Amino acid sequence: SIRGFFLQQNFKFNNQLFLTVAGRVDGSSVFKKENRNQFYPKVSGSYVISESDFFAPFAQKAKIDLFKIRAAYGESGNLTGIG
């Protein structure tokens, strides 16, 4: 048997800073008991620079409506590779 669980939470601060934290647990009865369940984490964050006061003069000159930086990390597995 194969089963999986997923949990994700999103956070927002001042409509400018965003954070997503999530985790997934996949399990298969094919694996040994000590390796039956695998955990795959992910996290991502972004910052909307164009919403900052210091960026406003530059945005008007460059005609930029939205400027955002983002970083993310995640792991994934290959549970579907089981025959």
Short mmCIF file of C-alpha atoms in Angstrom, two decimals:
data_model
loop_
_atom_site.label_atom_id
_atom_site.label_comp_id
_atom_site.label_asym_id
_atom_site.label_seq_id
_atom_site.Cartn_x
_atom_site.Cartn_y
_atom_site.Cartn_z
CA SER A 1 0.00 0.00 0.00
CA ILE A 2 1.06 3.59 -0.66
CA ARG A 3 -0.07 6.62 1.36
CA GLY A 4 0.88 10.26 1.67
CA PHE A 5 0.12 13.26 3.82
CA PHE A 6 0.73 16.91 3.06
CA LEU A 7 0.63 19.98 5.31
CA GLN A 8 1.26 23.57 4.21
CA GLN A 9 1.01 26.94 5.92
CA ASN A 10 1.30 30.37 4.28
CA PHE A 11 2.20 33.55 6.15
CA LYS A 12 1.87 37.15 4.96
CA PHE A 13 3.15 40.31 6.63
CA ASN A 14 2.16 43.80 5.54
CA ASN A 15 1.28 42.54 2.02
CA GLN A 16 5.02 42.64 1.33
CA LEU A 17 6.73 39.66 2.98
CA PHE A 18 5.52 36.12 2.27
CA LEU A 19 6.59 32.77 3.73
CA THR A 20 5.42 29.26 2.89
CA VAL A 21 6.36 26.23 4.98
CA ALA A 22 5.26 22.73 4.02
CA GLY A 23 6.03 19.09 4.51
CA ARG A 24 4.97 15.84 2.92
CA VAL A 25 5.26 12.32 4.29
CA ASP A 26 5.01 9.43 1.84
CA GLY A 27 4.94 5.83 2.92
CA SER A 28 4.97 2.47 1.23
CA SER A 29 4.65 -1.04 2.60
CA VAL A 30 7.35 -2.14 0.10
CA PHE A 31 10.10 -0.47 2.19
CA LYS A 32 11.62 -1.88 5.37
CA LYS A 33 9.94 -0.73 8.60
CA GLU A 34 12.77 1.67 9.48
CA ASN A 35 12.54 3.36 6.03
CA ARG A 36 8.82 2.98 5.37
CA ASN A 37 8.02 6.69 5.67
CA GLN A 38 9.93 9.46 3.91
CA PHE A 39 9.67 13.18 4.80
CA TYR A 40 10.03 15.89 2.14
CA PRO A 41 10.23 19.49 3.43
CA LYS A 42 9.84 22.73 1.51
CA VAL A 43 10.14 26.39 2.39
CA SER A 44 9.89 29.52 0.29
CA GLY A 45 9.95 33.22 0.98
CA SER A 46 9.45 36.33 -1.09
CA TYR A 47 9.75 40.06 -0.57
CA VAL A 48 7.91 42.61 -2.72
CA ILE A 49 10.53 45.34 -3.10
CA SER A 50 8.23 47.52 -5.18
CA GLU A 51 6.01 48.05 -2.11
CA SER A 52 8.89 49.67 -0.19
CA ASP A 53 9.07 53.46 0.14
CA PHE A 54 12.71 53.60 -0.95
CA PHE A 55 11.86 51.87 -4.26
CA ALA A 56 9.05 54.23 -5.33
CA PRO A 57 11.20 56.87 -7.11
CA PHE A 58 13.08 54.21 -9.07
CA ALA A 59 9.87 52.37 -9.98
CA GLN A 60 8.33 55.52 -11.46
CA LYS A 61 11.39 56.24 -13.60
CA ALA A 62 11.73 52.63 -14.80
CA LYS A 63 7.95 52.12 -15.10
CA ILE A 64 8.01 49.00 -12.94
CA ASP A 65 4.69 47.93 -11.42
CA LEU A 66 5.91 44.92 -9.47
CA PHE A 67 9.40 43.84 -8.41
CA LYS A 68 9.75 40.83 -6.14
CA ILE A 69 12.61 38.58 -5.04
CA ARG A 70 11.97 34.96 -4.07
CA ALA A 71 13.96 32.09 -2.68
CA ALA A 72 12.83 28.50 -2.22
CA TYR A 73 14.08 25.11 -1.11
CA GLY A 74 12.33 21.79 -1.45
CA GLU A 75 12.93 18.08 -1.57
CA SER A 76 11.04 15.49 -3.57
CA GLY A 77 11.07 11.74 -3.75
CA ASN A 78 10.45 9.00 -6.24
CA LEU A 79 7.71 6.98 -4.61
CA THR A 80 6.02 6.46 -8.00
CA GLY A 81 9.14 4.57 -9.11
CA ILE A 82 8.08 1.55 -7.06
CA GLY A 83 6.84 -1.27 -9.26
#
